[in-house]
GROMACS .gro file of C-alpha atoms in nm:
model
  235
    1MET     CA    1   2.038  -1.278   0.193
    2VAL     CA    2   2.010  -0.943   0.014
    3THR     CA    3   1.732  -0.722   0.152
    4LYS     CA    4   1.471  -0.637  -0.110
    5THR     CA    5   1.356  -0.281  -0.170
    6ILE     CA    6   0.983  -0.215  -0.208
    7LEU     CA    7   0.834   0.107  -0.346
    8ILE     CA    8   0.495   0.202  -0.197
    9VAL     CA    9   0.293   0.432  -0.425
   10ASP     CA   10  -0.027   0.569  -0.265
   11ASP     CA   11  -0.164   0.921  -0.224
   12GLU     CA   12  -0.292   0.841   0.128
   13ALA     CA   13  -0.019   0.885   0.390
   14PRO     CA   14  -0.186   0.658   0.653
   15ILE     CA   15  -0.188   0.367   0.405
   16ARG     CA   16   0.178   0.428   0.317
   17ASP     CA   17   0.264   0.436   0.687
   18MET     CA   18   0.077   0.111   0.756
   19LEU     CA   19   0.245  -0.063   0.463
   20ARG     CA   20   0.590   0.069   0.552
   21VAL     CA   21   0.563  -0.058   0.912
   22ALA     CA   22   0.442  -0.401   0.796
   23LEU     CA   23   0.716  -0.432   0.535
   24GLU     CA   24   0.993  -0.309   0.763
   25MET     CA   25   0.882  -0.564   1.024
   26ALA     CA   26   0.921  -0.826   0.749
   27GLU     CA   27   1.275  -0.688   0.693
   28TYR     CA   28   1.221  -0.510   0.359
   29ASN     CA   29   1.364  -0.171   0.269
   30CYS     CA   30   1.090   0.077   0.179
   31LEU     CA   31   1.064   0.374  -0.054
   32GLU     CA   32   0.753   0.592  -0.076
   33ALA     CA   33   0.582   0.810  -0.336
   34GLU     CA   34   0.251   0.995  -0.314
   35ASP     CA   35   0.188   1.018  -0.688
   36ALA     CA   36   0.285   0.861  -1.019
   37GLN     CA   37   0.528   1.136  -1.118
   38ASN     CA   38   0.742   1.101  -0.804
   39ALA     CA   39   0.710   0.722  -0.823
   40HIS     CA   40   0.845   0.715  -1.179
   41ALA     CA   41   1.145   0.927  -1.083
   42ILE     CA   42   1.226   0.694  -0.790
   43ILE     CA   43   1.183   0.385  -1.008
   44ILE     CA   44   1.424   0.514  -1.272
   45ASP     CA   45   1.677   0.631  -1.012
   46GLN     CA   46   1.667   0.339  -0.765
   47LYS     CA   47   1.498   0.049  -0.950
   48PRO     CA   48   1.313  -0.117  -0.660
   49ASP     CA   49   1.264  -0.494  -0.651
   50LEU     CA   50   0.884  -0.463  -0.641
   51ILE     CA   51   0.620  -0.186  -0.660
   52ILE     CA   52   0.301  -0.170  -0.452
   53LEU     CA   53   0.084   0.061  -0.661
   54ASP     CA   54  -0.251   0.221  -0.579
   55TRP     CA   55  -0.505   0.201  -0.862
   56MET     CA   56  -0.676   0.539  -0.804
   57MET     CA   57  -0.456   0.844  -0.750
   58PRO     CA   58  -0.497   1.212  -0.843
   59GLY     CA   59  -0.343   1.296  -1.179
   60THR     CA   60  -0.185   0.992  -1.342
   61SER     CA   61  -0.355   0.674  -1.218
   62GLY     CA   62  -0.179   0.360  -1.104
   63MET     CA   63  -0.314   0.184  -1.413
   64GLU     CA   64  -0.151   0.440  -1.642
   65LEU     CA   65   0.180   0.420  -1.455
   66ALA     CA   66   0.176   0.038  -1.472
   67ARG     CA   67   0.125   0.050  -1.850
   68ARG     CA   68   0.409   0.302  -1.886
   69LEU     CA   69   0.647   0.089  -1.680
   70LYS     CA   70   0.568  -0.226  -1.877
   71ARG     CA   71   0.631  -0.047  -2.208
   72ASP     CA   72   0.980   0.065  -2.101
   73GLN     CA   73   1.257  -0.193  -2.133
   74LEU     CA   74   1.434  -0.049  -1.827
   75THR     CA   75   1.135  -0.107  -1.599
   76SER     CA   76   0.927  -0.379  -1.770
   77GLU     CA   77   1.057  -0.661  -1.548
   78ILE     CA   78   0.986  -0.494  -1.211
   79PRO     CA   79   0.690  -0.681  -1.057
   80ILE     CA   80   0.383  -0.480  -0.956
   81ILE     CA   81   0.114  -0.551  -0.696
   82MET     CA   82  -0.192  -0.331  -0.757
   83LEU     CA   83  -0.390  -0.194  -0.462
   84THR     CA   84  -0.753  -0.131  -0.543
   85ALA     CA   85  -1.081  -0.058  -0.371
   86LYS     CA   86  -1.253  -0.209  -0.674
   87GLY     CA   87  -1.341  -0.568  -0.589
   88GLU     CA   88  -1.523  -0.660  -0.908
   89GLU     CA   89  -1.353  -0.927  -1.115
   90ASP     CA   90  -1.345  -0.718  -1.433
   91ASN     CA   91  -1.145  -0.450  -1.254
   92LYS     CA   92  -0.900  -0.708  -1.124
   93ILE     CA   93  -0.852  -0.836  -1.478
   94GLN     CA   94  -0.798  -0.478  -1.601
   95GLY     CA   95  -0.521  -0.441  -1.345
   96LEU     CA   96  -0.353  -0.760  -1.460
   97GLU     CA   97  -0.384  -0.659  -1.824
   98ALA     CA   98  -0.222  -0.323  -1.744
   99GLY     CA   99   0.085  -0.516  -1.629
  100ALA     CA  100   0.027  -0.599  -1.262
  101ASP     CA  101   0.157  -0.934  -1.138
  102ASP     CA  102  -0.098  -0.952  -0.858
  103TYR     CA  103  -0.369  -0.737  -0.700
  104ILE     CA  104  -0.511  -0.694  -0.354
  105THR     CA  105  -0.844  -0.532  -0.268
  106LYS     CA  106  -0.881  -0.274   0.010
  107PRO     CA  107  -0.938  -0.321   0.297
  108PHE     CA  108  -0.668  -0.583   0.346
  109SER     CA  109  -0.450  -0.708   0.628
  110PRO     CA  110  -0.079  -0.620   0.618
  111ARG     CA  111  -0.007  -0.988   0.685
  112GLU     CA  112  -0.191  -1.091   0.367
  113LEU     CA  113  -0.009  -0.826   0.164
  114VAL     CA  114   0.331  -0.943   0.289
  115ALA     CA  115   0.242  -1.305   0.205
  116ARG     CA  116   0.140  -1.211  -0.149
  117LEU     CA  117   0.446  -0.990  -0.192
  118LYS     CA  118   0.671  -1.281  -0.093
  119ALA     CA  119   0.491  -1.506  -0.344
  120VAL     CA  120   0.546  -1.258  -0.628
  121LEU     CA  121   0.913  -1.213  -0.536
  122ARG     CA  122   0.963  -1.591  -0.526
  123ARG     CA  123   0.830  -1.618  -0.879
  124THR     CA  124   1.069  -1.351  -1.004
  125ASP     CA  125   1.368  -1.478  -0.804
  126THR     CA  126   1.364  -1.844  -0.904
  127LEU     CA  127   1.527  -1.795  -1.242
  128SER     CA  128   1.679  -2.107  -1.392
  129THR     CA  129   2.012  -2.143  -1.567
  130GLY     CA  130   2.102  -2.366  -1.855
  131ASP     CA  131   2.141  -2.377  -2.230
  132PRO     CA  132   1.929  -2.156  -2.456
  133ILE     CA  133   1.605  -2.312  -2.585
  134ILE     CA  134   1.541  -2.238  -2.953
  135VAL     CA  135   1.223  -2.313  -3.149
  136ASP     CA  136   1.183  -2.178  -3.503
  137GLY     CA  137   1.378  -1.859  -3.434
  138LEU     CA  138   1.230  -1.809  -3.086
  139CYS     CA  139   1.510  -1.823  -2.830
  140LEU     CA  140   1.489  -1.817  -2.450
  141ASP     CA  141   1.828  -1.789  -2.280
  142PRO     CA  142   1.797  -1.874  -1.907
  143SER     CA  143   2.151  -1.757  -1.824
  144SER     CA  144   2.088  -1.401  -1.946
  145HIS     CA  145   1.711  -1.408  -1.884
  146ARG     CA  146   1.647  -1.284  -2.238
  147VAL     CA  147   1.396  -1.378  -2.505
  148THR     CA  148   1.460  -1.306  -2.874
  149ILE     CA  149   1.287  -1.381  -3.204
  150SER     CA  150   1.529  -1.394  -3.497
  151GLN     CA  151   1.778  -1.217  -3.267
  152GLU     CA  152   1.530  -0.933  -3.205
  153PRO     CA  153   1.489  -0.869  -2.828
  154ILE     CA  154   1.137  -0.936  -2.696
  155GLN     CA  155   1.007  -0.753  -2.389
  156MET     CA  156   0.790  -0.936  -2.139
  157GLY     CA  157   0.723  -0.934  -1.768
  158PRO     CA  158   0.865  -1.188  -1.521
  159THR     CA  159   0.547  -1.395  -1.507
  160GLU     CA  160   0.524  -1.419  -1.887
  161TYR     CA  161   0.891  -1.520  -1.896
  162ARG     CA  162   0.833  -1.802  -1.648
  163LEU     CA  163   0.523  -1.912  -1.837
  164LEU     CA  164   0.715  -1.923  -2.167
  165GLU     CA  165   1.005  -2.106  -2.003
  166PHE     CA  166   0.767  -2.370  -1.870
  167PHE     CA  167   0.599  -2.412  -2.209
  168LEU     CA  168   0.933  -2.441  -2.391
  169THR     CA  169   1.051  -2.711  -2.152
  170HIS     CA  170   0.716  -2.898  -2.169
  171GLN     CA  171   0.620  -2.880  -2.536
  172GLU     CA  172   0.325  -3.064  -2.693
  173ARG     CA  173   0.153  -3.136  -2.361
  174VAL     CA  174  -0.178  -2.983  -2.260
  175TYR     CA  175  -0.193  -2.817  -1.917
  176THR     CA  176  -0.503  -2.703  -1.735
  177ARG     CA  177  -0.512  -2.360  -1.572
  178ASN     CA  178  -0.472  -2.521  -1.230
  179GLN     CA  179  -0.167  -2.714  -1.346
  180LEU     CA  180  -0.012  -2.397  -1.484
  181LEU     CA  181  -0.083  -2.219  -1.154
  182ASP     CA  182   0.095  -2.498  -0.966
  183HIS     CA  183   0.397  -2.510  -1.199
  184VAL     CA  184   0.444  -2.141  -1.281
  185TRP     CA  185   0.292  -1.959  -0.984
  186GLY     CA  186   0.398  -2.222  -0.732
  187GLY     CA  187   0.050  -2.311  -0.614
  188ASN     CA  188  -0.013  -1.962  -0.472
  189VAL     CA  189  -0.364  -1.991  -0.331
  190TYR     CA  190  -0.433  -1.620  -0.383
  191VAL     CA  191  -0.420  -1.640  -0.764
  192GLU     CA  192  -0.741  -1.711  -0.952
  193GLU     CA  193  -0.769  -1.929  -1.263
  194ARG     CA  194  -0.863  -1.632  -1.483
  195THR     CA  195  -0.524  -1.484  -1.402
  196VAL     CA  196  -0.372  -1.753  -1.626
  197ASP     CA  197  -0.584  -1.636  -1.920
  198VAL     CA  198  -0.463  -1.279  -1.876
  199HIS     CA  199  -0.097  -1.381  -1.873
  200ILE     CA  200  -0.149  -1.609  -2.174
  201ARG     CA  201  -0.286  -1.308  -2.363
  202ARG     CA  202   0.010  -1.097  -2.254
  203LEU     CA  203   0.253  -1.372  -2.359
  204ARG     CA  204   0.087  -1.407  -2.699
  205LYS     CA  205   0.105  -1.031  -2.748
  206ALA     CA  206   0.478  -1.037  -2.672
  207LEU     CA  207   0.534  -1.316  -2.926
  208THR     CA  208   0.349  -1.165  -3.223
  209LEU     CA  209   0.672  -1.102  -3.416
  210GLU     CA  210   0.682  -1.345  -3.712
  211GLY     CA  211   0.361  -1.505  -3.584
  212HIS     CA  212   0.518  -1.691  -3.292
  213ASP     CA  213   0.206  -1.626  -3.084
  214ARG     CA  214   0.048  -1.919  -3.273
  215PHE     CA  215   0.268  -2.156  -3.070
  216ILE     CA  216   0.063  -2.081  -2.756
  217GLN     CA  217  -0.246  -2.283  -2.831
  218THR     CA  218  -0.584  -2.302  -2.662
  219VAL     CA  219  -0.719  -2.655  -2.631
  220ARG     CA  220  -1.088  -2.598  -2.574
  221GLY     CA  221  -1.226  -2.758  -2.261
  222ALA     CA  222  -0.877  -2.865  -2.152
  223GLY     CA  223  -0.628  -2.579  -2.121
  224TYR     CA  224  -0.319  -2.464  -2.308
  225ARG     CA  225  -0.021  -2.618  -2.483
  226PHE     CA  226   0.291  -2.498  -2.663
  227SER     CA  227   0.340  -2.650  -3.007
  228PRO     CA  228   0.510  -2.525  -3.325
  229LYS     CA  229   0.334  -2.800  -3.522
  230VAL     CA  230  -0.028  -2.691  -3.533
  231THR     CA  231  -0.188  -2.354  -3.594
  232ALA     CA  232  -0.365  -2.248  -3.277
  233GLN     CA  233  -0.726  -2.148  -3.267
  234ALA     CA  234  -0.798  -1.805  -3.133
  235GLU     CA  235  -0.893  -1.784  -2.770
   0.00000   0.00000   0.00000
């Protein structure tokens, strides 16, 4: 088993130390950065398997760094767990919309963080292989882990990729948010239902080329489905 490398980005040294000890005990390699600038340099140079990123830091915030990473093709697929002292739901949603794959509110136990980190890594590691799936110019190739529309590369995060893969292999069926959590997130008890809505929005945004976002359809009072047959109503 290859040891995963985790980058801890937090301006508070005691928090970095606590996280490093917990992660090293769980047999992860750790890198550290005290600000977004140093973190970005480490990410480009060493490309960690996952980033634990503090929301509030002097200078460039964790939110800004997350958005920058998700815009860059070289770093867009690295999963991010956001650390935040902001417990309100709207702030959690903001973190997800900035590109985070999960969030955890301070104070937290190192054991909980490690459990959630493992869950995020499982989602990004369990990539399938098989023949490309093509629908009206939209192509998902499991063997290369690439998505294209009319041969134009489409950037999306690992969770959006898994969500799209599930939809493409289960077309025309309606799935509730809970069902999508079970199938795509693996029944991770830490993830809330509203998280699904955020990732649906991110997936639609990624598929706007040639109007392919219309395939991800909201079925009011029921959930979501993927269908190229019917024009979706706006969420």
